[in-house]
Amino acid sequence: MAAAPAVRRSELGDALRTCRNAFIGVGIMSCMINVLYLTGSLFMLEVYDRVLPSRSVPTLIGLAILAGGMYFFQGILDLIRGRILGRVGTALDESLNRRVFETIVRMPLTVGGRNDGLQPLRDLDAVRSFLSSMGPGAFFDLPWLPFYLAICFTFHVMIGLTALVGAIILVSLTLVTEYMSRAPAREATGLAARRNDLAATSRRNAEVLIAMGMSGRLTNRWVEANQNYLAGNQRASDIAGGLGAIAKVLRMTLQSAVLAVGAYLVIHQEATAGIIIAGSILSARALAPVDLAIAHWKGFVAARQSWHRLNLLLEKMPERTGQMLLQNPSSRLSVEGISMVPPGDQKIIVQDVTFALEAGSALGVIGPSGSGKSSLVRALVGVWQPFRGKVRLDGAALDQWSSDVLGAHIGYLPQDVELFAGTVAQNISRFDPEANSEKIIAAAKEAGVHQIIIKMRDGYDTQVGEQGTSLSAGQAQRVALARALYGDPFLIVLDEPNSNLDTEGDEALTRAVRAARERGAIVVIVAHRPVGIEAVDQLLVLREGRMHAFGPKETVLGQVLQRVNPPTPIKIVSEGGVAKP
């Protein structure tokens, strides 16, 4: 008989289970707090039934001191319980924030850019915020509702029945709140994601919006998206707030109803005067957790949806396990029949590409726009996984390496250069905290950017600003080239590295490629300008995602030029009308 498949444990559940002892402590404190909540009812019962008939001031003072002490301990326990729940939320965040951040980074490479990239972070914030609020305390108090109802029944059956009817109504109202708030909360989350995505996109493209007069139009679109979000959020708030107001009114009505029932019983001499006040306070206390739960239901629904989304995301993108360390690559790059499909898409844009390069080789990749050149180089550096085929370094497929280990052997300059907030030195060294200044300077010199950097206001300590805004496009590209060359990686992949370079930058790029080849590296360059492939010895031509030519540069260039400009035979017509070449 086949064994049942193992059930995959939830990472969020595992993180929360590490706080089991804290929850046990909160449960014990909730027990003590709810027992201490009887203080007010019992105090009023004793005052009306003992102090007033006996007119004993010492008894009143003693009861007041006892009640004050119990209220004090109740407040301390309530404070500690809130602090513990806040720490639980913080502990959950601390155990998952690294994993969530890694997921945010990997998500565009797995599912594409068709989602709100920061939603997992907001989901984690929503779960943490709810755990740190008063909502969980209400849920810990809810199981004590039968306990309070039982005490109401000990006062008198009529008081117990009145409280029971009120409890049934409020619990039913809680279920209605759950049913009615689920869809609006989900809709509000989706509208918020669309609004935030539009704002982030507009911020990244601010120069285009201003220069081309698109700012007003995009502002109108954002206002419309924001109005939709506000309307959706208002619907969710109206439902939760309206039902919360109804619950509050019902609780106050119930308290008055218990007073009326108690007065009726006293009139008919079936209860003492103290039971009127004590029953009213106790019934109100019994239903307070229900009232509080309804008030925090919106946060609970949002946290539950966030929990569900995070669980699904972490299951789809499991944590990468530690992989065996392989020898540093040093001899060969082989591409074995790879086909590429963009993340989140289904269309094959690179198909059946096969080639191999030895150490010291440089490959130029050329072809018309949209032929799949950038998609191919993304596969070479491991950021996109091939739909079919394998990319290997020294015979080992890239997926046998962890990204952190593999990244030390790869230099990558993408088509769209992105620098990070930090110093020039930090960007070149890939933010290595143990970076060697000699290696940073060596990479900068190899990229031909050293002289440019030392002329900056703070040299290598110059802050580049968010996305490299304090540098020109050419400077940013040359700093990014130095980052790709840092640490003498074995495989260097440059996607249109000279798109923003001047003549001096082109010469520096050519020198850098030749220097890398001399030390035994493999260089792959995507280029649209002849100067970009000046230092390569191999050439690959892509057309419509397929490999049309591969081989030595001179041979392939001759084939390409022959196809573009085929020789036209010259015909000479003799006097006799016979054509001769």
Coordinates of C-alpha atoms in Angstrom, one line a residue:
M1 CA 0.0 0.0 0.0
A2 CA 1.4 3.4 -1.0
A3 CA 2.3 5.8 1.7
A4 CA 0.3 8.9 2.0
P5 CA 2.0 12.0 0.7
A6 CA 3.6 14.2 3.4
V7 CA 1.7 17.3 4.2
R8 CA 3.8 20.4 3.7
R9 CA 4.0 22.5 6.8
S10 CA 3.2 26.1 6.6
E11 CA 6.1 28.4 7.2
L12 CA 3.9 31.0 8.8
G13 CA 2.4 28.3 11.0
D14 CA 5.9 27.1 12.0
A15 CA 6.9 30.6 12.8
L16 CA 3.9 31.1 15.0
R17 CA 4.4 27.8 16.7
T18 CA 7.7 29.0 17.9
C19 CA 5.7 31.5 20.0
R20 CA 3.7 28.7 21.6
N21 CA 4.9 29.4 25.1
A22 CA 4.0 33.0 24.7
F23 CA 0.4 32.1 23.7
I24 CA 0.2 29.7 26.7
G25 CA 1.2 32.5 28.9
V26 CA -1.4 34.8 27.3
G27 CA -4.0 32.1 27.9
I28 CA -3.1 31.8 31.6
M29 CA -3.2 35.6 32.0
S30 CA -6.5 35.7 30.2
C31 CA -7.9 33.2 32.7
M32 CA -6.7 35.4 35.6
I33 CA -7.9 38.6 34.0
N34 CA -11.4 37.2 33.4
V35 CA -11.6 36.0 37.0
L36 CA -10.6 39.4 38.2
Y37 CA -13.3 40.9 35.9
L38 CA -15.7 39.6 38.5
T39 CA -14.4 42.2 41.0
G40 CA -16.9 45.0 40.0
S41 CA -19.9 42.7 40.1
L42 CA -19.0 41.1 43.4
F43 CA -18.1 44.5 44.9
M44 CA -21.5 46.0 44.0
L45 CA -23.3 42.9 45.3
E46 CA -21.5 43.1 48.6
V47 CA -22.1 46.9 48.9
Y48 CA -25.8 46.6 48.3
D49 CA -26.4 43.4 50.2
R50 CA -24.0 43.9 53.2
V51 CA -22.7 47.4 53.5
L52 CA -25.9 49.3 53.0
P53 CA -28.1 47.2 55.3
S54 CA -25.4 47.1 58.1
R55 CA -24.2 50.7 57.5
S56 CA -20.7 49.4 58.3
V57 CA -18.0 51.9 57.1
P58 CA -15.1 49.5 58.0
T59 CA -16.6 46.8 55.8
L60 CA -17.0 49.3 53.0
I61 CA -13.3 50.4 53.4
G62 CA -12.1 46.8 53.5
L63 CA -14.1 45.9 50.4
A64 CA -12.8 49.1 48.6
I65 CA -9.2 48.2 49.4
L66 CA -9.7 44.6 48.3
A67 CA -11.4 45.7 45.1
G68 CA -8.7 48.4 44.4
G69 CA -5.9 45.7 44.8
M70 CA -7.7 43.4 42.4
Y71 CA -8.3 46.1 39.9
F72 CA -4.5 47.0 40.1
F73 CA -3.5 43.4 39.4
Q74 CA -6.0 43.1 36.6
G75 CA -4.5 46.2 35.0
I76 CA -1.0 44.9 35.4
L77 CA -1.9 41.6 33.8
D78 CA -3.8 43.3 31.0
L79 CA -0.7 45.4 30.3
I80 CA 1.6 42.4 30.3
R81 CA -0.8 40.5 28.0
G82 CA -0.8 43.3 25.5
R83 CA 3.0 43.6 25.6
I84 CA 3.4 39.9 25.1
L85 CA 1.1 39.9 22.0
G86 CA 3.0 42.9 20.7
R87 CA 6.3 40.9 21.1
V88 CA 4.6 37.9 19.3
G89 CA 3.9 40.1 16.3
T90 CA 7.5 41.4 16.3
A91 CA 8.9 37.8 16.7
L92 CA 6.8 36.6 13.8
D93 CA 8.1 39.5 11.6
E94 CA 11.8 38.9 12.7
S95 CA 11.5 35.2 11.8
L96 CA 9.9 35.8 8.3
N97 CA 11.1 39.2 7.1
R98 CA 14.3 37.9 5.5
R99 CA 12.3 35.1 3.7
V100 CA 9.6 37.6 2.6
F101 CA 12.3 40.0 1.2
E102 CA 13.9 37.2 -0.7
T103 CA 10.5 36.3 -2.1
I104 CA 9.9 39.9 -3.2
V105 CA 13.3 39.8 -5.0
R106 CA 12.6 36.4 -6.7
M107 CA 9.0 37.0 -7.6
P108 CA 9.5 39.1 -10.8
L109 CA 11.9 36.4 -12.1
T110 CA 9.3 33.7 -11.4
V111 CA 5.8 35.1 -12.1
G112 CA 6.8 38.3 -14.0
G113 CA 5.8 41.8 -13.2
R114 CA 2.0 41.3 -13.2
N115 CA 1.6 41.8 -9.5
D116 CA 2.1 44.3 -6.7
G117 CA 5.7 43.5 -5.9
L118 CA 5.5 44.9 -2.3
Q119 CA 2.2 43.1 -1.4
P120 CA 4.0 40.3 0.6
L121 CA 5.6 42.9 2.8
R122 CA 2.3 44.6 3.4
D123 CA 0.8 41.2 4.1
L124 CA 3.4 40.6 6.8
D125 CA 2.8 44.0 8.2
A126 CA -1.0 43.3 8.4
V127 CA -0.4 40.0 10.3
R128 CA 2.0 41.7 12.7
S129 CA -0.2 44.7 13.3
F130 CA -3.2 42.5 14.1
L131 CA -1.2 40.3 16.5
S132 CA 0.0 43.5 18.2
S133 CA -3.5 45.0 18.5
M134 CA -6.3 44.3 21.0
G135 CA -8.0 41.9 18.6
P136 CA -6.3 38.7 19.8
G137 CA -7.1 39.6 23.4
A138 CA -10.8 39.7 22.5
F139 CA -10.5 36.2 21.0
F140 CA -8.8 34.9 24.1
D141 CA -11.6 36.3 26.2
L142 CA -14.4 34.9 24.0
P143 CA -14.3 31.4 25.5
W144 CA -15.1 32.9 28.9
L145 CA -18.6 34.0 27.7
P146 CA -20.2 30.7 29.0
F147 CA -18.5 31.2 32.3
Y148 CA -20.1 34.6 32.8
L149 CA -23.5 33.4 31.6
A150 CA -23.3 30.5 34.1
I151 CA -22.8 33.0 36.9
C152 CA -25.8 35.0 35.6
F153 CA -27.9 31.9 35.9
T154 CA -26.7 31.4 39.5
F155 CA -28.1 34.9 40.3
H156 CA -31.4 33.9 38.7
V157 CA -32.7 32.0 35.8
M158 CA -34.5 35.1 34.3
I159 CA -31.2 37.1 34.4
G160 CA -29.3 34.2 32.8
L161 CA -31.9 33.8 30.0
T162 CA -31.8 37.5 29.3
A163 CA -28.0 37.5 29.0
L164 CA -28.1 34.3 26.9
V165 CA -30.5 35.8 24.4
G166 CA -28.3 38.9 24.1
A167 CA -25.2 36.6 23.7
I168 CA -26.9 34.7 20.9
I169 CA -27.9 37.9 19.1
L170 CA -24.3 39.3 19.3
V171 CA -22.7 36.0 18.3
S172 CA -25.0 35.9 15.3
L173 CA -24.1 39.5 14.5
T174 CA -20.4 38.4 14.6
L175 CA -21.1 35.7 12.0
V176 CA -22.9 38.2 9.8
T177 CA -20.0 40.6 10.1
E178 CA -17.7 37.8 8.9
Y179 CA -19.9 37.0 5.9
M180 CA -20.5 40.6 4.8
S181 CA -17.0 41.9 5.3
R182 CA -15.0 39.2 3.5
A183 CA -15.6 40.3 -0.1
P184 CA -15.3 44.1 0.5
A185 CA -12.0 43.6 2.3
R186 CA -10.7 41.5 -0.6
E187 CA -11.8 44.1 -3.1
A188 CA -10.2 46.9 -1.1
T189 CA -6.9 45.1 -1.0
G190 CA -6.9 44.6 -4.8
L191 CA -7.8 48.3 -5.4
A192 CA -5.0 49.4 -3.1
A193 CA -2.5 47.3 -5.0
R194 CA -3.6 48.9 -8.3
R195 CA -3.4 52.3 -6.9
N196 CA 0.1 51.8 -5.4
D197 CA 1.4 50.2 -8.6
L198 CA 0.3 53.3 -10.6
A199 CA 1.9 55.6 -8.1
A200 CA 5.2 53.6 -8.1
T201 CA 5.3 53.5 -11.9
S202 CA 4.6 57.2 -12.3
R203 CA 7.4 58.0 -9.8
R204 CA 9.9 55.8 -11.7
N205 CA 9.0 57.6 -15.0
A206 CA 8.7 61.1 -13.6
E207 CA 11.0 62.6 -16.3
V208 CA 8.9 61.2 -19.1
L209 CA 5.7 62.4 -17.5
I210 CA 6.9 65.9 -17.1
A211 CA 8.8 66.2 -20.4
M212 CA 5.9 64.9 -22.6
G213 CA 3.0 66.5 -20.8
M214 CA 1.6 63.3 -19.4
S215 CA 1.6 64.3 -15.8
G216 CA -1.9 65.7 -15.8
R217 CA -3.4 62.6 -17.5
L218 CA -1.6 60.2 -15.2
T219 CA -2.7 62.3 -12.2
N220 CA -6.3 61.9 -13.4
R221 CA -5.9 58.2 -13.7
W222 CA -4.4 58.1 -10.2
V223 CA -7.3 60.1 -8.8
E224 CA -9.7 57.7 -10.4
A225 CA -7.8 54.7 -9.0
N226 CA -7.6 56.4 -5.6
Q227 CA -11.4 57.1 -5.7
N228 CA -12.1 53.5 -6.4
Y229 CA -9.8 52.5 -3.6
L230 CA -11.4 54.9 -1.2
A231 CA -14.9 53.7 -2.2
G232 CA -13.9 50.1 -1.7
N233 CA -12.2 50.8 1.6
Q234 CA -15.3 52.9 2.7
R235 CA -17.6 49.9 1.9
A236 CA -15.5 47.6 4.1
S237 CA -15.3 50.2 6.9
D238 CA -19.0 50.9 6.7
I239 CA -19.9 47.3 7.1
A240 CA -17.5 46.7 10.0
G241 CA -18.3 50.0 11.6
G242 CA -22.0 49.8 11.2
L243 CA -22.2 46.3 12.6
G244 CA -19.9 47.4 15.4
A245 CA -22.3 50.3 16.3
I246 CA -25.2 47.9 16.3
A247 CA -23.3 45.5 18.6
K248 CA -22.5 48.4 21.0
V249 CA -26.2 49.5 21.1
L250 CA -27.4 45.9 21.6
R251 CA -24.9 45.5 24.5
M252 CA -26.1 48.6 26.2
T253 CA -29.7 47.6 25.6
L254 CA -29.0 44.2 27.1
Q255 CA -27.4 45.8 30.1
S256 CA -30.6 47.9 30.7
A257 CA -32.7 44.8 30.0
V258 CA -30.9 42.9 32.8
L259 CA -31.4 45.9 35.1
A260 CA -35.1 45.8 34.3
V261 CA -35.3 42.1 34.9
G262 CA -33.4 42.5 38.1
A263 CA -35.8 45.2 39.3
Y264 CA -38.8 43.1 38.5
L265 CA -37.3 40.2 40.5
V266 CA -36.6 42.5 43.5
I267 CA -40.2 43.9 43.3
H268 CA -41.4 40.3 43.5
Q269 CA -38.9 39.6 46.3
E270 CA -37.1 36.9 44.1
A271 CA -33.7 38.6 44.3
T272 CA -31.8 41.1 46.3
A273 CA -31.0 44.7 45.3
G274 CA -27.4 43.9 44.8
I275 CA -28.2 41.4 42.1
I276 CA -29.7 44.2 39.9
I277 CA -26.3 46.0 39.6
A278 CA -24.1 42.9 39.7
G279 CA -26.2 41.1 37.0
S280 CA -26.1 44.2 34.8
I281 CA -22.3 44.6 35.1
L282 CA -21.7 40.8 34.7
S283 CA -23.8 40.5 31.6
A284 CA -22.1 43.5 30.0
R285 CA -18.7 42.0 30.8
A286 CA -19.8 38.7 29.3
L287 CA -20.6 40.3 25.9
A288 CA -17.7 42.8 25.9
P289 CA -15.3 40.4 24.1
V290 CA -17.9 39.9 21.4
D291 CA -18.3 43.6 21.0
L292 CA -14.5 44.1 20.9
A293 CA -14.1 41.2 18.3
I294 CA -16.7 42.9 16.0
A295 CA -14.8 46.2 16.4
H296 CA -11.6 44.6 15.3
W297 CA -13.1 42.3 12.7
K298 CA -11.9 44.4 9.8
G299 CA -8.3 44.0 11.0
F300 CA -8.9 40.3 11.6
V301 CA -10.3 39.7 8.0
A302 CA -7.4 41.7 6.5
A303 CA -4.8 39.7 8.6
R304 CA -6.5 36.4 7.6
Q305 CA -6.4 37.3 3.9
S306 CA -2.8 38.4 4.2
W307 CA -2.0 35.2 6.1
H308 CA -3.6 33.1 3.3
R309 CA -1.8 35.0 0.5
L310 CA 1.6 34.7 2.2
N311 CA 1.1 31.0 2.8
L312 CA 0.3 30.5 -0.9
L313 CA 3.3 32.6 -2.0
L314 CA 5.8 30.9 0.3
E315 CA 4.5 27.5 -0.8
K316 CA 4.9 28.4 -4.5
M317 CA 8.4 29.8 -3.8
P318 CA 9.9 27.4 -1.3
E319 CA 13.1 28.4 0.5
R320 CA 16.2 27.2 -1.3
T321 CA 18.0 24.6 0.6
G322 CA 21.8 24.6 1.1
Q323 CA 23.6 23.1 -1.9
M324 CA 26.9 21.4 -2.0
L325 CA 29.8 23.8 -2.9
L326 CA 31.3 23.1 -6.3
Q327 CA 34.7 24.0 -7.6
N328 CA 35.1 27.5 -9.0
P329 CA 34.2 27.5 -12.7
S330 CA 37.3 28.0 -14.8
S331 CA 37.1 26.4 -18.3
R332 CA 33.8 26.2 -20.2
L333 CA 30.3 27.6 -20.7
S334 CA 27.9 25.4 -22.6
V335 CA 24.4 26.2 -23.7
E336 CA 22.4 23.0 -24.5
G337 CA 19.3 23.6 -26.6
I338 CA 17.7 26.2 -24.3
S339 CA 14.3 27.6 -25.0
M340 CA 13.1 30.6 -23.0
V341 CA 9.6 31.7 -21.9
P342 CA 9.3 35.0 -19.9
P343 CA 8.1 34.7 -16.3
G344 CA 4.4 34.8 -16.2
D345 CA 4.0 34.3 -19.9
Q346 CA 3.5 31.3 -22.2
K347 CA 5.1 32.4 -25.5
I348 CA 8.5 31.0 -26.4
I349 CA 10.8 33.9 -27.4
V350 CA 14.1 32.0 -27.6
Q351 CA 14.2 28.5 -29.1
D352 CA 16.8 25.7 -29.3
V353 CA 19.9 27.8 -28.9
T354 CA 23.1 25.7 -28.5
F355 CA 26.7 26.8 -28.3
A356 CA 29.8 26.4 -26.2
L357 CA 32.6 28.8 -25.2
E358 CA 36.0 28.0 -23.7
A359 CA 37.9 30.1 -21.2
G360 CA 39.4 33.2 -22.8
S361 CA 36.7 33.5 -25.4
A362 CA 34.4 36.4 -26.0
L363 CA 31.0 36.1 -27.8
G364 CA 29.1 38.9 -29.4
V365 CA 25.4 38.4 -29.7
I366 CA 23.7 40.5 -32.4
G367 CA 20.3 40.6 -34.1
P368 CA 17.3 42.8 -34.7
S369 CA 15.3 44.2 -31.8
G370 CA 12.9 41.6 -30.3
S371 CA 15.0 38.7 -31.4
G372 CA 15.5 37.4 -27.9
K373 CA 19.1 38.6 -27.1
S374 CA 18.3 40.0 -23.6
S375 CA 16.2 36.9 -22.8
L376 CA 19.2 34.7 -23.7
V377 CA 21.6 36.5 -21.5
R378 CA 19.2 36.4 -18.6
A379 CA 19.4 32.6 -18.9
L380 CA 23.2 32.7 -19.1
V381 CA 23.4 34.4 -15.7
G382 CA 20.6 32.3 -14.1
V383 CA 18.0 35.0 -13.5
W384 CA 15.5 33.3 -15.8
Q385 CA 15.1 29.5 -15.8
P386 CA 15.1 27.9 -19.3
F387 CA 11.8 26.3 -20.4
R388 CA 13.9 23.6 -22.0
G389 CA 17.6 22.8 -22.0
K390 CA 20.4 23.6 -19.7
V391 CA 23.1 26.3 -19.1
R392 CA 26.3 24.7 -17.7
L393 CA 29.5 26.0 -16.2
D394 CA 32.3 23.4 -16.3
G395 CA 29.6 20.8 -16.8
A396 CA 27.4 21.8 -13.8
A397 CA 24.0 23.2 -14.5
L398 CA 23.4 26.6 -13.0
D399 CA 20.5 25.3 -10.8
Q400 CA 23.1 23.2 -8.9
W401 CA 24.6 26.4 -7.5
S402 CA 23.1 28.7 -4.9
S403 CA 22.6 32.2 -6.2
D404 CA 24.9 33.7 -3.6
V405 CA 27.8 31.4 -4.5
L406 CA 27.2 31.5 -8.3
G407 CA 26.9 35.3 -8.2
A408 CA 30.6 35.6 -7.1
H409 CA 31.6 34.0 -10.4
I410 CA 29.3 36.1 -12.6
G411 CA 29.5 39.7 -13.7
Y412 CA 26.3 41.0 -15.2
L413 CA 25.5 44.4 -16.7
P414 CA 21.8 44.5 -17.6
Q415 CA 20.3 46.6 -20.4
D416 CA 18.6 48.9 -17.9
V417 CA 21.3 49.9 -15.4
E418 CA 20.1 50.2 -11.8
L419 CA 22.3 51.4 -9.0
F420 CA 21.3 51.4 -5.4
A421 CA 21.4 54.1 -2.7
G422 CA 24.8 54.0 -1.2
T423 CA 28.4 55.0 -2.1
V424 CA 30.1 54.4 -5.4
A425 CA 32.4 52.0 -3.7
Q426 CA 29.5 50.0 -2.2
N427 CA 27.9 49.7 -5.6
I428 CA 31.0 48.5 -7.2
S429 CA 31.7 46.0 -4.5
R430 CA 28.1 44.7 -4.6
F431 CA 27.7 45.9 -1.1
D432 CA 30.1 43.3 0.3
P433 CA 30.7 44.4 3.9
E434 CA 34.2 42.9 3.7
A435 CA 35.1 44.4 0.4
N436 CA 38.8 45.0 -0.3
S437 CA 39.5 48.6 -1.5
E438 CA 42.3 47.3 -3.8
K439 CA 39.7 45.1 -5.6
I440 CA 37.3 48.0 -5.9
I441 CA 39.9 50.3 -7.4
A442 CA 41.1 47.5 -9.7
A443 CA 37.6 46.9 -11.0
A444 CA 37.1 50.7 -11.5
K445 CA 40.4 51.0 -13.4
E446 CA 39.5 48.0 -15.6
A447 CA 36.2 49.7 -16.4
G448 CA 38.0 52.9 -17.1
V449 CA 36.0 54.8 -14.5
H450 CA 38.6 55.3 -11.8
Q451 CA 39.6 58.8 -13.0
I452 CA 36.0 59.9 -13.2
I453 CA 35.3 58.6 -9.7
I454 CA 38.2 60.4 -8.0
K455 CA 37.1 63.7 -9.6
M456 CA 33.8 63.4 -7.8
R457 CA 33.2 65.5 -4.7
D458 CA 33.7 62.6 -2.3
G459 CA 35.5 60.2 -4.6
Y460 CA 34.6 56.6 -4.0
D461 CA 32.5 57.7 -1.0
T462 CA 30.2 59.8 -3.2
Q463 CA 26.5 58.9 -2.6
V464 CA 25.0 57.8 -5.9
G465 CA 21.4 58.5 -4.7
E466 CA 18.4 56.3 -5.3
Q467 CA 18.7 54.5 -8.7
G468 CA 21.9 56.4 -9.3
T469 CA 20.2 59.8 -9.8
S470 CA 23.3 61.8 -8.9
L471 CA 25.3 60.3 -11.8
S472 CA 24.9 60.8 -15.5
A473 CA 23.7 57.8 -17.6
G474 CA 27.2 57.2 -18.9
Q475 CA 28.8 57.4 -15.4
A476 CA 26.1 55.0 -14.0
Q477 CA 26.8 52.6 -16.9
R478 CA 30.5 52.6 -16.3
V479 CA 30.1 52.2 -12.5
A480 CA 27.8 49.2 -13.3
L481 CA 30.5 47.8 -15.6
A482 CA 33.0 48.1 -12.8
R483 CA 30.5 46.2 -10.6
A484 CA 30.3 43.5 -13.2
L485 CA 34.1 43.2 -13.3
Y486 CA 34.5 43.3 -9.5
G487 CA 36.2 40.2 -8.1
D488 CA 37.4 38.9 -11.5
P489 CA 34.3 36.8 -12.3
F490 CA 34.7 33.9 -14.7
L491 CA 31.6 34.6 -16.7
I492 CA 30.9 38.3 -17.7
V493 CA 27.7 39.0 -19.5
L494 CA 27.1 42.6 -20.8
D495 CA 23.8 43.6 -22.3
E496 CA 24.3 46.6 -24.5
P497 CA 27.2 47.9 -22.3
N498 CA 28.0 50.9 -24.6
S499 CA 24.4 52.3 -25.1
N500 CA 25.3 55.4 -23.0
L501 CA 29.1 55.5 -23.6
D502 CA 31.1 58.1 -25.4
T503 CA 34.2 57.3 -27.5
E504 CA 36.4 57.1 -24.4
G505 CA 33.9 54.8 -22.8
D506 CA 33.9 52.5 -25.8
E507 CA 37.6 52.3 -25.7
A508 CA 37.6 51.5 -22.0
L509 CA 35.0 48.8 -22.7
T510 CA 37.1 47.2 -25.4
R511 CA 40.2 47.2 -23.1
A512 CA 38.1 45.7 -20.3
V513 CA 36.9 42.8 -22.5
R514 CA 40.5 42.1 -23.7
A515 CA 41.8 42.1 -20.2
A516 CA 39.1 39.7 -19.0
R517 CA 39.9 37.4 -21.9
E518 CA 43.6 37.5 -21.0
R519 CA 43.0 36.3 -17.5
G520 CA 40.8 33.4 -18.7
A521 CA 37.3 34.8 -18.3
I522 CA 34.4 34.2 -20.7
V523 CA 32.7 37.4 -22.0
V524 CA 29.3 37.6 -23.6
I525 CA 28.3 41.0 -25.1
V526 CA 24.9 42.0 -26.6
A527 CA 25.6 44.9 -29.0
H528 CA 23.9 47.0 -31.6
R529 CA 27.0 48.9 -32.5
P530 CA 30.1 47.4 -34.2
V531 CA 32.4 48.9 -31.6
G532 CA 30.7 46.8 -29.0
I533 CA 32.0 43.6 -30.6
E534 CA 35.4 44.8 -31.5
A535 CA 37.2 42.6 -28.8
V536 CA 35.2 39.4 -29.3
D537 CA 36.3 36.4 -31.3
Q538 CA 33.0 34.6 -31.6
L539 CA 29.7 35.8 -32.9
L540 CA 26.1 34.6 -32.5
V541 CA 23.2 35.9 -34.7
L542 CA 19.7 35.6 -33.4
R543 CA 16.6 36.2 -35.5
E544 CA 13.1 35.7 -34.2
G545 CA 14.4 33.8 -31.2
R546 CA 16.4 31.3 -33.3
M547 CA 20.1 30.9 -33.8
H548 CA 20.9 31.8 -37.4
A549 CA 24.7 31.8 -37.2
F550 CA 27.4 31.0 -34.8
G551 CA 31.2 30.8 -35.2
P552 CA 34.3 33.0 -35.6
K553 CA 33.5 36.7 -35.9
E554 CA 35.0 37.2 -39.3
T555 CA 33.2 34.2 -40.8
V556 CA 29.8 35.1 -39.3
L557 CA 30.1 38.8 -40.2
G558 CA 30.9 37.7 -43.8
Q559 CA 27.8 35.6 -43.9
V560 CA 25.6 38.3 -42.4
L561 CA 26.9 41.0 -44.9
Q562 CA 26.4 38.6 -47.8
R563 CA 22.8 38.0 -46.8
V564 CA 22.2 41.7 -46.4
N565 CA 24.0 42.7 -49.6
P566 CA 24.0 39.7 -51.9
P567 CA 26.3 40.2 -54.9
T568 CA 24.6 41.3 -58.1
P569 CA 25.9 39.5 -61.2
I570 CA 27.0 41.9 -63.9
K571 CA 25.8 41.1 -67.4
I572 CA 27.4 42.4 -70.6
V573 CA 25.4 42.2 -73.7
S574 CA 27.5 41.6 -76.7
E575 CA 26.8 42.9 -80.2
G576 CA 25.2 39.6 -81.1
G577 CA 22.7 39.8 -78.3
V578 CA 24.4 37.0 -76.2
A579 CA 24.8 37.8 -72.6
K580 CA 28.3 37.3 -71.2
P581 CA 29.5 37.8 -67.6

